Amino acid sequence: MRYDGLGFYLLKPDGMPKRDAIRAVITDSGLAILDSRLTFVSEEALEVFYPRRCSEEIFQVLLRFFQGQLCEVGLVDGEDAAERLVRICGASTDPEKCGEGTIRRTFASGRRVRIGGITAYENVIHRSRPREVESHAALFAPWACPR
């Protein structure tokens, strides 16, 4: 499958209760959700999304956060889909630093975890930057959408 021109998102466990509203923001922006599915995110997938470059301690916190929790992954299409998805979700991992009306600013709890000088945020959604779409989406292939 070719992923060029597509966007990829992962609704995190804290975003799942707000799933329908978050999906509506994505589609109301003019992006089309081509395919999505409910899934559990493996440790291997988390290593691709969140490389252990920060610390093992932080990675273990992320692992516990995702472990056994249902998430949603999806592919979106539209003009500049990946870039637009970044803008719609918010460019910062800190929801308070995201613009008004972004998914992270609107739906995130604001809960933060401080680990060894680094702050991690519950921010409801991961969205891949254009250079990451292929490696992130391939973790959940095959996709049902034609491309």
GROMACS .gro file of C-alpha atoms in nm:
model
  147
    1MET     CA    1   0.000   0.000   0.000
    2ARG     CA    2   0.114   0.355  -0.072
    3TYR     CA    3   0.076   0.602   0.214
    4ASP     CA    4   0.195   0.916   0.035
    5GLY     CA    5  -0.055   1.195   0.072
    6LEU     CA    6  -0.232   1.031   0.367
    7GLY     CA    7  -0.242   1.115   0.735
    8PHE     CA    8  -0.235   0.870   1.026
    9TYR     CA    9  -0.377   0.905   1.377
   10LEU     CA   10  -0.390   0.702   1.696
   11LEU     CA   11  -0.665   0.782   1.943
   12LYS     CA   12  -0.510   0.710   2.279
   13PRO     CA   13  -0.693   0.546   2.572
   14ASP     CA   14  -0.783   0.887   2.723
   15GLY     CA   15  -0.934   0.992   2.388
   16MET     CA   16  -1.156   0.688   2.342
   17PRO     CA   17  -1.450   0.817   2.553
   18LYS     CA   18  -1.452   1.125   2.323
   19ARG     CA   19  -1.399   0.921   2.006
   20ASP     CA   20  -1.710   1.028   1.814
   21ALA     CA   21  -1.653   1.398   1.883
   22ILE     CA   22  -1.284   1.375   1.785
   23ARG     CA   23  -1.368   1.192   1.462
   24ALA     CA   24  -1.625   1.464   1.387
   25VAL     CA   25  -1.359   1.736   1.422
   26ILE     CA   26  -1.138   1.546   1.175
   27THR     CA   27  -1.413   1.499   0.916
   28ASP     CA   28  -1.562   1.846   0.967
   29SER     CA   29  -1.219   1.984   0.872
   30GLY     CA   30  -1.262   1.832   0.526
   31LEU     CA   31  -1.045   1.526   0.581
   32ALA     CA   32  -1.194   1.185   0.502
   33ILE     CA   33  -1.133   0.892   0.734
   34LEU     CA   34  -1.054   0.621   0.478
   35ASP     CA   35  -1.020   0.338   0.724
   36SER     CA   36  -1.004   0.298   1.100
   37ARG     CA   37  -1.006   0.017   1.348
   38LEU     CA   38  -1.010  -0.049   1.718
   39THR     CA   39  -0.692  -0.212   1.840
   40PHE     CA   40  -0.457  -0.268   2.128
   41VAL     CA   41  -0.118  -0.105   2.075
   42SER     CA   42   0.176  -0.342   2.114
   43GLU     CA   43   0.502  -0.262   2.287
   44GLU     CA   44   0.672  -0.288   1.948
   45ALA     CA   45   0.439  -0.024   1.802
   46LEU     CA   46   0.497   0.203   2.101
   47GLU     CA   47   0.871   0.179   2.040
   48VAL     CA   48   0.814   0.317   1.689
   49PHE     CA   49   0.582   0.597   1.808
   50TYR     CA   50   0.786   0.683   2.115
   51PRO     CA   51   1.149   0.572   2.070
   52ARG     CA   52   1.322   0.501   2.398
   53ARG     CA   53   1.542   0.806   2.341
   54CYS     CA   54   1.410   0.980   2.651
   55SER     CA   55   1.442   0.714   2.918
   56GLU     CA   56   1.336   0.363   3.002
   57GLU     CA   57   1.134   0.501   3.296
   58ILE     CA   58   0.922   0.721   3.069
   59PHE     CA   59   0.873   0.438   2.822
   60GLN     CA   60   0.747   0.212   3.103
   61VAL     CA   61   0.493   0.479   3.205
   62LEU     CA   62   0.370   0.493   2.844
   63LEU     CA   63   0.355   0.116   2.828
   64ARG     CA   64   0.139   0.100   3.142
   65PHE     CA   65  -0.086   0.377   3.005
   66PHE     CA   66  -0.154   0.183   2.682
   67GLN     CA   67  -0.142  -0.174   2.816
   68GLY     CA   68  -0.476  -0.351   2.780
   69GLN     CA   69  -0.649  -0.031   2.668
   70LEU     CA   70  -0.846  -0.014   2.346
   71CYS     CA   71  -0.735   0.254   2.099
   72GLU     CA   72  -0.834   0.355   1.748
   73VAL     CA   73  -0.597   0.391   1.454
   74GLY     CA   74  -0.699   0.555   1.129
   75LEU     CA   75  -0.589   0.677   0.789
   76VAL     CA   76  -0.717   1.009   0.658
   77ASP     CA   77  -0.714   1.156   0.310
   78GLY     CA   78  -0.745   1.507   0.178
   79GLU     CA   79  -0.526   1.783   0.049
   80ASP     CA   80  -0.208   1.795   0.262
   81ALA     CA   81  -0.369   1.537   0.494
   82ALA     CA   82  -0.074   1.476   0.729
   83GLU     CA   83   0.008   1.846   0.768
   84ARG     CA   84  -0.358   1.937   0.821
   85LEU     CA   85  -0.399   1.662   1.078
   86VAL     CA   86  -0.104   1.805   1.273
   87ARG     CA   87  -0.271   2.150   1.270
   88ILE     CA   88  -0.616   2.011   1.363
   89CYS     CA   89  -0.475   1.807   1.651
   90GLY     CA   90  -0.228   2.068   1.773
   91ALA     CA   91   0.145   2.084   1.714
   92SER     CA   92   0.252   2.068   2.078
   93THR     CA   93   0.231   1.764   2.304
   94ASP     CA   94   0.118   2.004   2.579
   95PRO     CA   95  -0.255   2.066   2.518
   96GLU     CA   96  -0.232   2.410   2.684
   97LYS     CA   97   0.017   2.518   2.418
   98CYS     CA   98  -0.208   2.406   2.132
   99GLY     CA   99  -0.431   2.656   1.960
  100GLU     CA  100  -0.794   2.714   2.051
  101GLY     CA  101  -1.023   2.464   1.881
  102THR     CA  102  -0.754   2.199   1.828
  103ILE     CA  103  -0.832   1.843   1.932
  104ARG     CA  104  -0.570   1.839   2.206
  105ARG     CA  105  -0.675   2.175   2.350
  106THR     CA  106  -1.046   2.087   2.336
  107PHE     CA  107  -1.050   1.724   2.452
  108ALA     CA  108  -0.737   1.658   2.661
  109SER     CA  109  -0.769   1.634   3.037
  110GLY     CA  110  -0.459   1.842   3.103
  111ARG     CA  111  -0.319   1.565   3.324
  112ARG     CA  112   0.059   1.556   3.321
  113VAL     CA  113   0.316   1.318   3.460
  114ARG     CA  114   0.661   1.442   3.564
  115ILE     CA  115   0.942   1.187   3.535
  116GLY     CA  116   1.304   1.278   3.590
  117GLY     CA  117   1.282   1.631   3.456
  118ILE     CA  118   1.055   1.543   3.163
  119THR     CA  119   0.682   1.610   3.152
  120ALA     CA  120   0.448   1.375   2.965
  121TYR     CA  121   0.093   1.484   2.884
  122GLU     CA  122  -0.234   1.302   2.836
  123ASN     CA  123  -0.330   1.459   2.506
  124VAL     CA  124  -0.590   1.216   2.356
  125ILE     CA  125  -0.436   1.172   2.010
  126HIS     CA  126  -0.113   1.094   1.831
  127ARG     CA  127  -0.087   1.220   1.475
  128SER     CA  128   0.202   1.136   1.251
  129ARG     CA  129   0.404   1.402   1.079
  130PRO     CA  130   0.435   1.350   0.701
  131ARG     CA  131   0.773   1.173   0.729
  132GLU     CA  132   0.629   0.929   0.989
  133VAL     CA  133   0.303   0.825   0.822
  134GLU     CA  134   0.439   0.526   0.635
  135SER     CA  135   0.626   0.371   0.929
  136HIS     CA  136   0.337   0.431   1.169
  137ALA     CA  137   0.055   0.317   0.940
  138ALA     CA  138   0.247   0.006   0.829
  139LEU     CA  139   0.238  -0.120   1.189
  140PHE     CA  140  -0.137  -0.175   1.154
  141ALA     CA  141  -0.153  -0.301   0.791
  142PRO     CA  142  -0.335  -0.433   0.604
  143TRP     CA  143  -0.577  -0.146   0.555
  144ALA     CA  144  -0.912  -0.194   0.381
  145CYS     CA  145  -0.893   0.123   0.172
  146PRO     CA  146  -0.774   0.099  -0.187
  147ARG     CA  147  -0.455   0.288  -0.272
   0.00000   0.00000   0.00000
